[in-house]
PDB file of C-alpha atoms and ligand atoms in Angstrom:
ATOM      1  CA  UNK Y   3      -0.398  14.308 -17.677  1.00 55.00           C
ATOM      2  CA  UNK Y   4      -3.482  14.710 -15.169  1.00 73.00           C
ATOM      3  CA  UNK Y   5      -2.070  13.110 -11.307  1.00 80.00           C
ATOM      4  CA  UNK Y   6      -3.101  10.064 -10.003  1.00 83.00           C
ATOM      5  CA  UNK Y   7      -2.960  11.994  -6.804  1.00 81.00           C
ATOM      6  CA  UNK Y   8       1.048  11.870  -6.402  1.00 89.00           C
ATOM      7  CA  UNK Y   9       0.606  15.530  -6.324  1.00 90.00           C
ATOM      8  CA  UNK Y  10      -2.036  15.797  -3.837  1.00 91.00           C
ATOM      9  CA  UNK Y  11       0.041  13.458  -1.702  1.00 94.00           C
ATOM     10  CA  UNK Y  12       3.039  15.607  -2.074  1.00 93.00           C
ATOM     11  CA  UNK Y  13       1.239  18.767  -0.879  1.00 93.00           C
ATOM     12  CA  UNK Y  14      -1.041  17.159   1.581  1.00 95.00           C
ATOM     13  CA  UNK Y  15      -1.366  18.828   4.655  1.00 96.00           C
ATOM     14  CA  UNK Y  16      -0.457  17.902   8.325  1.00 97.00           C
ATOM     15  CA  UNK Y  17      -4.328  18.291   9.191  1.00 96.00           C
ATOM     16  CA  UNK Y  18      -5.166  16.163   5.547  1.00 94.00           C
ATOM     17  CA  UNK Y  19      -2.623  12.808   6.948  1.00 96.00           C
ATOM     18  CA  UNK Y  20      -4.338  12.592  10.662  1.00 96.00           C
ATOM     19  CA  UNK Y  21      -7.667  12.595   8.778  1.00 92.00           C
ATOM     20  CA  UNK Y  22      -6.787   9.741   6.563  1.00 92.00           C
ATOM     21  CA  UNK Y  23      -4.870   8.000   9.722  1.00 94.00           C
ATOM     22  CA  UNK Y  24      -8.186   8.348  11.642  1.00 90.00           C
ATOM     23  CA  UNK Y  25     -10.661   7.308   9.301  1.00 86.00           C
ATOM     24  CA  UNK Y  26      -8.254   3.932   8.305  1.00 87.00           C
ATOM     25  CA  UNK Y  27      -8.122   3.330  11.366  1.00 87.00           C
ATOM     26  CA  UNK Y  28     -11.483   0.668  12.054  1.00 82.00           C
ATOM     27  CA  UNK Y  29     -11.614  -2.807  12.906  1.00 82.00           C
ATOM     28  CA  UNK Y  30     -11.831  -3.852   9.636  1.00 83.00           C
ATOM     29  CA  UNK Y  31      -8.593  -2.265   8.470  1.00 87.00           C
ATOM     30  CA  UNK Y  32      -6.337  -2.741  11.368  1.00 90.00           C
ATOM     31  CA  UNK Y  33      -7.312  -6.514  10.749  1.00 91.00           C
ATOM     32  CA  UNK Y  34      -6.420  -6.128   6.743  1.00 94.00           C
ATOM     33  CA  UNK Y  35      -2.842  -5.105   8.034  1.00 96.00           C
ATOM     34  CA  UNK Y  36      -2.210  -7.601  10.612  1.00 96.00           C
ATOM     35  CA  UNK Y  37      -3.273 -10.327   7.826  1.00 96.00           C
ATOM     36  CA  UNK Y  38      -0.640  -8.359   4.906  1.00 97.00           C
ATOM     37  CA  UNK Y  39       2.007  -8.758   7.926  1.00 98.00           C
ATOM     38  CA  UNK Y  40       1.280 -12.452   8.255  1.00 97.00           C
ATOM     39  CA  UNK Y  41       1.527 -13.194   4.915  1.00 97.00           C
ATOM     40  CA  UNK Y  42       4.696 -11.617   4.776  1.00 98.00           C
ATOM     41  CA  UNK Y  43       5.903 -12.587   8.048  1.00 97.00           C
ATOM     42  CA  UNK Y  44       5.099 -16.201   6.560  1.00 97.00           C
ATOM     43  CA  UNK Y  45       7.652 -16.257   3.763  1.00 96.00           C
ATOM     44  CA  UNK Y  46      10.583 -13.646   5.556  1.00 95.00           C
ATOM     45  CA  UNK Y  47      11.914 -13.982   8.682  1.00 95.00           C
ATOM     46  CA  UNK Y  48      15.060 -11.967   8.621  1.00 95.00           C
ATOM     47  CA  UNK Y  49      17.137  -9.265   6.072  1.00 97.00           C
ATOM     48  CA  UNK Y  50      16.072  -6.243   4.751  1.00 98.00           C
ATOM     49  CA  UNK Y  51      11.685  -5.044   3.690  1.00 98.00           C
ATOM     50  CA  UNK Y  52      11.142  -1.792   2.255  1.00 98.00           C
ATOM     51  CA  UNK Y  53       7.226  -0.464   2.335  1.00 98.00           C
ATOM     52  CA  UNK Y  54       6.594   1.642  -0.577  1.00 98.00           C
ATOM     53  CA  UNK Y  55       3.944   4.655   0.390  1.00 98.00           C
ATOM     54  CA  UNK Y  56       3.909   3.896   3.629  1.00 98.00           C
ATOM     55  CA  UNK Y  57       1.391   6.383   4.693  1.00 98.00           C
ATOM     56  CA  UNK Y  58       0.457   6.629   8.215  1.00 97.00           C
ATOM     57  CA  UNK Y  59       2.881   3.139   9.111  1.00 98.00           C
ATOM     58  CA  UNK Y  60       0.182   0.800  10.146  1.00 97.00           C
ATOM     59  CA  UNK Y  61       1.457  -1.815   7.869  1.00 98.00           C
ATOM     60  CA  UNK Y  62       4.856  -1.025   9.380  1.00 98.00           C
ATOM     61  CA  UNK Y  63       3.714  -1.408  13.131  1.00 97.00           C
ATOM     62  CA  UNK Y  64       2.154  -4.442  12.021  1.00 97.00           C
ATOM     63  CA  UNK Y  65       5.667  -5.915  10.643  1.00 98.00           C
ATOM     64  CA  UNK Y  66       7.621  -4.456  13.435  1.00 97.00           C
ATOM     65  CA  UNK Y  67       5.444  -6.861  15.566  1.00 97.00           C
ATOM     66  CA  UNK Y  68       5.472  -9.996  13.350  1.00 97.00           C
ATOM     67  CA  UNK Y  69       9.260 -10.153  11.799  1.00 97.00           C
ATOM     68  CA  UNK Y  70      11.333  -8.541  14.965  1.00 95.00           C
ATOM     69  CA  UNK Y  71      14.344  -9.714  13.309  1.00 93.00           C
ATOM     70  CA  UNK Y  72      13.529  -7.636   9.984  1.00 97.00           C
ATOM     71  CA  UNK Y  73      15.125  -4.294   8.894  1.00 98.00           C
ATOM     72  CA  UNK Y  74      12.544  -2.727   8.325  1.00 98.00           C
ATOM     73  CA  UNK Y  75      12.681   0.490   5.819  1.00 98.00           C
ATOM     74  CA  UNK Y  76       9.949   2.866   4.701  1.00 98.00           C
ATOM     75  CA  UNK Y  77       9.587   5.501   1.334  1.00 98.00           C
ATOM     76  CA  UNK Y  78       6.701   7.515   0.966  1.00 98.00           C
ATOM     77  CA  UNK Y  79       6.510  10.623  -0.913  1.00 97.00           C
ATOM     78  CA  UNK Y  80       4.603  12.829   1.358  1.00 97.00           C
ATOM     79  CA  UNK Y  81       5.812  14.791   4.363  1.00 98.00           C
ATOM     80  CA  UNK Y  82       2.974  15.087   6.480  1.00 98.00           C
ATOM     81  CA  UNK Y  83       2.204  11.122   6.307  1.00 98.00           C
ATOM     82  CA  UNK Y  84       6.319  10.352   7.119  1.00 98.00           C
ATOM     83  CA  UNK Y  85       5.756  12.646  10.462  1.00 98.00           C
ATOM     84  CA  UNK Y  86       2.504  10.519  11.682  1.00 98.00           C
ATOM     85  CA  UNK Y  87       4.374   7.712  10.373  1.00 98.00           C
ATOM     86  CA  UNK Y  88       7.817   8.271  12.196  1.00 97.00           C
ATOM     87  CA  UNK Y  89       5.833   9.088  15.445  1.00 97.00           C
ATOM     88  CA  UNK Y  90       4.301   5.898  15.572  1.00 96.00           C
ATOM     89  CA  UNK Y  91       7.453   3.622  14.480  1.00 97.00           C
ATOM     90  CA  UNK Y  92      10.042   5.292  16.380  1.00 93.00           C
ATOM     91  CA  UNK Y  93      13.388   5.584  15.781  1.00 92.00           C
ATOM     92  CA  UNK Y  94      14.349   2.089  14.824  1.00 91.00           C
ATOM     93  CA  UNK Y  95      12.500   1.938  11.260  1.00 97.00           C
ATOM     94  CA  UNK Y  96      14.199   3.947   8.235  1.00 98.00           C
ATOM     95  CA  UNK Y  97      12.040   6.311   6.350  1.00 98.00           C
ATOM     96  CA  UNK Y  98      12.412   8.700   3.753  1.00 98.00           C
ATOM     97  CA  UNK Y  99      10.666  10.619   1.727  1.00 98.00           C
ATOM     98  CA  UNK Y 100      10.847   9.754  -1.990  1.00 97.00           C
ATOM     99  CA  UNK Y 101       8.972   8.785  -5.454  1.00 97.00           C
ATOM    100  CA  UNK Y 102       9.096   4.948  -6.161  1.00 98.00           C
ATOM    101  CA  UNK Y 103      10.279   6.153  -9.392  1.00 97.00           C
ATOM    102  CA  UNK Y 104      13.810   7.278  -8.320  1.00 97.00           C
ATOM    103  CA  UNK Y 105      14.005   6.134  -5.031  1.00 97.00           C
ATOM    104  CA  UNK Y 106      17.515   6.575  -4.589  1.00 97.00           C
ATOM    105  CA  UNK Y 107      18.449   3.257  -2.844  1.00 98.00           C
ATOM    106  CA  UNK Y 108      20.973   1.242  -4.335  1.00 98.00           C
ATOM    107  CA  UNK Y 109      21.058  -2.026  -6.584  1.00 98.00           C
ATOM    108  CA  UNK Y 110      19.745  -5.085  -5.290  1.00 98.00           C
ATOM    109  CA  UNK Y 111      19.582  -3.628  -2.083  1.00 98.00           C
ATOM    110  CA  UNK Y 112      16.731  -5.536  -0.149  1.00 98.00           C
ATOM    111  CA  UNK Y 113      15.412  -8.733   0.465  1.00 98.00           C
ATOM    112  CA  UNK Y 114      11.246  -8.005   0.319  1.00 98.00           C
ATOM    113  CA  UNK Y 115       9.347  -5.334  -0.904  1.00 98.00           C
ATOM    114  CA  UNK Y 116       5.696  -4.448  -0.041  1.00 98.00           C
ATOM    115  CA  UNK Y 117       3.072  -1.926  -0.514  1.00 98.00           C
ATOM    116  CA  UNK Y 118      -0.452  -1.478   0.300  1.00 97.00           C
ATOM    117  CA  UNK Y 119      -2.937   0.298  -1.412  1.00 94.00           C
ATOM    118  CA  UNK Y 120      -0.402   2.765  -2.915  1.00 96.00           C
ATOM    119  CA  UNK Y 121       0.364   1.605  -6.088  1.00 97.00           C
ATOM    120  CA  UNK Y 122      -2.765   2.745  -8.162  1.00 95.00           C
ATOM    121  CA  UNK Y 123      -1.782   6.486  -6.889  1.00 94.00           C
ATOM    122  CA  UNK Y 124       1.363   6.301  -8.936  1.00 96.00           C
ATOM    123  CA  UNK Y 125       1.159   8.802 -12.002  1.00 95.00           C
ATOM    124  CA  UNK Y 126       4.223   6.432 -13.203  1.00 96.00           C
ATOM    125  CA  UNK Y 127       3.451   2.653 -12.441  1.00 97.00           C
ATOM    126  CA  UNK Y 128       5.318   0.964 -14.902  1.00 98.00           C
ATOM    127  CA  UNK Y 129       8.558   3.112 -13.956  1.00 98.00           C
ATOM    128  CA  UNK Y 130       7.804   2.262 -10.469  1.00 98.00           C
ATOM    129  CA  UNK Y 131       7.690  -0.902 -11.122  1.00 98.00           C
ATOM    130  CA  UNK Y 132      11.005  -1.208 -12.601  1.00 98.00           C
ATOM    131  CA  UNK Y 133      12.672   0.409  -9.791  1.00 98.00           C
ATOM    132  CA  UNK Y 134      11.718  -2.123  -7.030  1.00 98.00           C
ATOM    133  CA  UNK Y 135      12.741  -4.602  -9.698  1.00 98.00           C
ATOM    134  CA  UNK Y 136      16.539  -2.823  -9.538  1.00 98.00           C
ATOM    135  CA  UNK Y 137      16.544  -2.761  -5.561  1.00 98.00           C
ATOM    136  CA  UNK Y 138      14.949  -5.951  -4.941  1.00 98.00           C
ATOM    137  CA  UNK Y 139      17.830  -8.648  -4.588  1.00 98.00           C
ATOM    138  CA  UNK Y 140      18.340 -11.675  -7.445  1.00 98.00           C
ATOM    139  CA  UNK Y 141      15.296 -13.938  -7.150  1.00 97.00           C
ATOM    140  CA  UNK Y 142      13.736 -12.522  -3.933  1.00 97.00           C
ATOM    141  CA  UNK Y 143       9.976 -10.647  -4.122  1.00 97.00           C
ATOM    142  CA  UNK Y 144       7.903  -7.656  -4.182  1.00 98.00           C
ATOM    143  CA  UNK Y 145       4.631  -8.367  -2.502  1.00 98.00           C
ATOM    144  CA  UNK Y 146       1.596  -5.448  -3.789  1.00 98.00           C
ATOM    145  CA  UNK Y 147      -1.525  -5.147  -1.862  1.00 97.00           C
ATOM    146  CA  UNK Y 148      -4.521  -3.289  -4.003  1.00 96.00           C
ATOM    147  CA  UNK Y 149      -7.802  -3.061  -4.291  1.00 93.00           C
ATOM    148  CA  UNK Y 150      -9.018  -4.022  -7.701  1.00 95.00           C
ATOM    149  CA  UNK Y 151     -12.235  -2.074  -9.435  1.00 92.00           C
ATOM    150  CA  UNK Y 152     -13.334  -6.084 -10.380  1.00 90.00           C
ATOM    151  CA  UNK Y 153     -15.508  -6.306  -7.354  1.00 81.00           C
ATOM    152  CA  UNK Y 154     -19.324  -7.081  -6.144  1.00 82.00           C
ATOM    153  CA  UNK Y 155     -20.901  -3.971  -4.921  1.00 82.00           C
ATOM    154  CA  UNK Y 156     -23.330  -5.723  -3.144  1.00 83.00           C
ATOM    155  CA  UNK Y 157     -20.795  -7.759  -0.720  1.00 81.00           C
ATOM    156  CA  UNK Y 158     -18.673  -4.948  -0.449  1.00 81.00           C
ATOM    157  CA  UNK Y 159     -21.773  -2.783   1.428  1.00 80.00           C
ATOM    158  CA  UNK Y 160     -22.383  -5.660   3.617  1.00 82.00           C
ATOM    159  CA  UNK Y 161     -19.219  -6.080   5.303  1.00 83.00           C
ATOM    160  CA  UNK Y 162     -18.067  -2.139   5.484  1.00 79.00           C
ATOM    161  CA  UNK Y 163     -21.321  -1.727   7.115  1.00 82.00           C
ATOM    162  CA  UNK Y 164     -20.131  -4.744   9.460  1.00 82.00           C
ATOM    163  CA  UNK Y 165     -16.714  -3.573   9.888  1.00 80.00           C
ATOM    164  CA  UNK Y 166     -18.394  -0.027  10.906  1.00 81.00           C
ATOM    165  CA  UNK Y 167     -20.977  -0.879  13.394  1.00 82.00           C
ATOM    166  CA  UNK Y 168     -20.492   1.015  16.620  1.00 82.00           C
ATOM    167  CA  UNK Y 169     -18.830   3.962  14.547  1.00 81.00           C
ATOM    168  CA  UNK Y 170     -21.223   7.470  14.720  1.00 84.00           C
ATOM    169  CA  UNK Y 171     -23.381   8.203  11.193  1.00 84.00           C
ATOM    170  CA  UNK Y 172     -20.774  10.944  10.719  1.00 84.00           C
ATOM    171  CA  UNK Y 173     -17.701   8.488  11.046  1.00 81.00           C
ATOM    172  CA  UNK Y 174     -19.550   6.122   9.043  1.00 82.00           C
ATOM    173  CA  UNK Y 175     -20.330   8.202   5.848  1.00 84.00           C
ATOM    174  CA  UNK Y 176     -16.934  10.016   5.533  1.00 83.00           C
ATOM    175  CA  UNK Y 177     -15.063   6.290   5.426  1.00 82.00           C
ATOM    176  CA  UNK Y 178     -17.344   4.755   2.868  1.00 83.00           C
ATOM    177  CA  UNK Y 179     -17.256   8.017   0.891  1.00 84.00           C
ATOM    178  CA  UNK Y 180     -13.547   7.627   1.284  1.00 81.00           C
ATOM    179  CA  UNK Y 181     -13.168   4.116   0.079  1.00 83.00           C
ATOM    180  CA  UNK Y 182     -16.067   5.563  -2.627  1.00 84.00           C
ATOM    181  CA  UNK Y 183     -13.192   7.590  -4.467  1.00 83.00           C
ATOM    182  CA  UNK Y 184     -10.480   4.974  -3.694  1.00 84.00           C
ATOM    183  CA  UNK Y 185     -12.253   2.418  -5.661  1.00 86.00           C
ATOM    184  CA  UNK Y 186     -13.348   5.154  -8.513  1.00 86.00           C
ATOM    185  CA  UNK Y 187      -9.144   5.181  -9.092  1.00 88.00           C
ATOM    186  CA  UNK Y 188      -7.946   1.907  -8.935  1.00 93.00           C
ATOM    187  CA  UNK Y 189      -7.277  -0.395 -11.102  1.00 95.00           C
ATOM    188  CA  UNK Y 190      -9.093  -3.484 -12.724  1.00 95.00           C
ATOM    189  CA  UNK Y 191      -7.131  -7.143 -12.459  1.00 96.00           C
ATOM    190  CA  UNK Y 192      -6.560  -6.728 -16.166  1.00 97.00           C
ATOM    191  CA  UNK Y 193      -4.863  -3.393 -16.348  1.00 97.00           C
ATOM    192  CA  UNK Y 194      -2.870  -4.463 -13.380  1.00 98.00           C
ATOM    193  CA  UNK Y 195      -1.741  -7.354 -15.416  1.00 98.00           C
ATOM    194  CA  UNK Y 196      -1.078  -5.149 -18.283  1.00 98.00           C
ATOM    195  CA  UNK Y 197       1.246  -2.906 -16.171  1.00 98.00           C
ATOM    196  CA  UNK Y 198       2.822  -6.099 -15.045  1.00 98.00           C
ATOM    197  CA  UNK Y 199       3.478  -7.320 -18.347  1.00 98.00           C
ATOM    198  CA  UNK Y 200       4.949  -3.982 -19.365  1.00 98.00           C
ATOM    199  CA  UNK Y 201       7.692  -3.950 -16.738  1.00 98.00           C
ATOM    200  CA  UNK Y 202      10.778  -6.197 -15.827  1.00 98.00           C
ATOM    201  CA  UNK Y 203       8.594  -8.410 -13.905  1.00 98.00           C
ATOM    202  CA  UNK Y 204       6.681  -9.451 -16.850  1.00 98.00           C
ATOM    203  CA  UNK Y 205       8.507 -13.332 -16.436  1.00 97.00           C
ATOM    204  CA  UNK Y 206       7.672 -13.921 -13.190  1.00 96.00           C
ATOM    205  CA  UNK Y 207       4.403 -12.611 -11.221  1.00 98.00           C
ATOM    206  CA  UNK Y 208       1.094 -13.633  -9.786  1.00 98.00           C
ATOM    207  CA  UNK Y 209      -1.727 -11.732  -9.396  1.00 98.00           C
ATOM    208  CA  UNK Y 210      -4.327 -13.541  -7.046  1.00 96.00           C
ATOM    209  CA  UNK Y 211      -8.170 -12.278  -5.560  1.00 94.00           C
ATOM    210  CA  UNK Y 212      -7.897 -11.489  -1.663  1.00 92.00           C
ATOM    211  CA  UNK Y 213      -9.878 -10.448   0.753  1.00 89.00           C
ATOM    212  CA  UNK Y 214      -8.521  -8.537   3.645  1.00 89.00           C
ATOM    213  CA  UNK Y 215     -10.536  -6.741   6.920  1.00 84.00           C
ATOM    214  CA  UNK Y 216     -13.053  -9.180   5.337  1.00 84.00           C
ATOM    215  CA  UNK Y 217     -13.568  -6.871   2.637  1.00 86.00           C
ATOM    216  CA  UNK Y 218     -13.878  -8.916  -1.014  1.00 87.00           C
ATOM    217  CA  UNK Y 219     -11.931  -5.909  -3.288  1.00 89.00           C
ATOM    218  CA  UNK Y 220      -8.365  -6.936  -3.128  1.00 93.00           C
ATOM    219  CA  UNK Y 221      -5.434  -8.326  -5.480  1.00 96.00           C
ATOM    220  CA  UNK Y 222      -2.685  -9.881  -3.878  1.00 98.00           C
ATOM    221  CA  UNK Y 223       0.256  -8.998  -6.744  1.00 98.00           C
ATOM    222  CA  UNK Y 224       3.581 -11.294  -6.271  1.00 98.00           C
ATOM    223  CA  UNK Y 225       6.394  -9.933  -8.305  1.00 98.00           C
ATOM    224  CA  UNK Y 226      10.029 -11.680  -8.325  1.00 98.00           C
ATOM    225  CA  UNK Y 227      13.107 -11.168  -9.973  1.00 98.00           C
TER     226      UNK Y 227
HETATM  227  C1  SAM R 116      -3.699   5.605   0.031  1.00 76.27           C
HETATM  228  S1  SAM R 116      -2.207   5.898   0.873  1.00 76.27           S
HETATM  229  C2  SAM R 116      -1.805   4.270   1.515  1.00 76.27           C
HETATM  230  C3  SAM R 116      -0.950   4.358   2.734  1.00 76.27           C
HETATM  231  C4  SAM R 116      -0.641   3.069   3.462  1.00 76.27           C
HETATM  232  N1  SAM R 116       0.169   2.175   2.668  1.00 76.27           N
HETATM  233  C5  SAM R 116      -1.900   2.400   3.907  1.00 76.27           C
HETATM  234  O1  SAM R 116      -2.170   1.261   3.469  1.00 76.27           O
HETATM  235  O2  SAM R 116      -2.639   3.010   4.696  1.00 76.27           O
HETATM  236  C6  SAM R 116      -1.016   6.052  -0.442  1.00 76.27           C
HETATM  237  C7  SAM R 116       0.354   6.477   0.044  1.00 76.27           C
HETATM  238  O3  SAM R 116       1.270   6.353  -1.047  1.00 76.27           O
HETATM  239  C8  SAM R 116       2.100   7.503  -1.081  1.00 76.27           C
HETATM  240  N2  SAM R 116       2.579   7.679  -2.469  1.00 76.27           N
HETATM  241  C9  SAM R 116       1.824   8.016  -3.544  1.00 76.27           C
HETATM  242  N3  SAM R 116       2.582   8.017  -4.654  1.00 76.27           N
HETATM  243  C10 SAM R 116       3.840   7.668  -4.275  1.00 76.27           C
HETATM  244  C11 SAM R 116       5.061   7.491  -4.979  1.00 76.27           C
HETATM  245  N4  SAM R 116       5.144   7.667  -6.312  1.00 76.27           N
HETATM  246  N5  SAM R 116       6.177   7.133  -4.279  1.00 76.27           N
HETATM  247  C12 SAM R 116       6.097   6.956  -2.923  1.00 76.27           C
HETATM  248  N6  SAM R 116       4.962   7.113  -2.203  1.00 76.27           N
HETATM  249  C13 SAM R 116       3.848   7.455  -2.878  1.00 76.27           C
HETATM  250  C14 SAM R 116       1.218   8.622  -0.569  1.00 76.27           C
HETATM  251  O4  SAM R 116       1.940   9.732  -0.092  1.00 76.27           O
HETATM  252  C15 SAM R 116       0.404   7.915   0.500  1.00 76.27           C
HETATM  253  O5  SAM R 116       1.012   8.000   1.766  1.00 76.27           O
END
């Protein structure tokens, strides 16, 4: 089966992870986290989060700030992102390196789990999927961030090139080609809610428009067991 880009992720290079942590890191991005970390900080207050392809651990950071009383645990499958990662968290945040699809933690094991923009990079979503449903505890919830391919391309233009002003032409070009090829992958709302449907989840999920870093090209996907 052709990658979603697990593989790439899984071979990416130290030099490859700063890149992505660099260009991600904008106004209009670090403003999409702190609103994911609200949300969640919202509903969960205490117990035990997992962050599923964590990449460089902004959305981490974020939590670390908003839920202090959380245990806060991170899985990503690439080596290079854990290292930016671990140097920005510190010590107090567990991370390991791991595929959603056998992630090795055991049953019913935490209390929230959340991912951003990671999901549609899975070359197994349904199977990932079922595995946050085994180590997510009895009626708690998985909380997926994503951009969905159901979007305006008109509005989306107008506020990157808002959230970039003051960034150099170079800068500029290389994060909108970036977000270019991010979009090209993802998923539509319906196929999301197809992969939804075929997992454990299927009885009890939402899958909602959002728009985060004021950018109108996300799903907000609730998941509980
Ligand atoms: C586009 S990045 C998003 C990173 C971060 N969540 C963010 O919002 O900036 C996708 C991340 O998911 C990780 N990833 C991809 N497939 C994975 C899998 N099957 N299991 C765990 N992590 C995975 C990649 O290594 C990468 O760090």
């Amino acid at each position: 089966m052709e990658t979603r880009g697990e593989k790439n992720f899984i071979r990416m290079p130290m030099f490859s992870a700063r890149r992505y942590d660099r260009l991600t890191n904008n106004t209009g991005v670090n403003s999409s986290f702190s609103k994911m970390a609200g949300y969640v900080a919202a509903r969960f207050t205490e117990g035990r989060l997992l962050d599923v392809g964590i990449g460089p651990g902004r959305l981490l950071q974020e939590l670390q700030e908003q839920i202090p009383g959380m245990e806060l645990h991170g899985l990503d499958i690439s080596a290079s992102m854990l290292k930016i990662a671990r140097d920005r968290l510190g010590e107090e945040v567990e991370l390991k390196r791991g595929n959603i699809c056998a992630s090795g933690y055991p049953d019913d094991y935490f209390d929230c789990v959340v991912c951003s923009g990671s999901f549609y990079n899975w070359d197994k979503p349904v199977d990932g999927l079922n595995e946050i449903y085994r180590i997510l505890k009895p009626g708690e919830k998985a909380i997926l961030f994503e951009t969905t391919r159901d979007y305006d391309p008109e509005m989306l233009n107008i506020n990157l090139q808002n959230n970039l002003k003051g960034y150099g032409q170079f800068r500029k070009l290389l994060s909108i080609l970036f977000l270019k090829k991010q979009m090209k992958l993802t998923y539509s709302t319906a196929e999301y809610n197809q992969l939804v449907l075929q997992s454990k989840f299927r009885d009890g999920y939402s899958i909602v428009r959002d728009v985060l870093g004021s950018l109108p090209i996300y799903v907000r996907i609730e998941l509980v067991k």
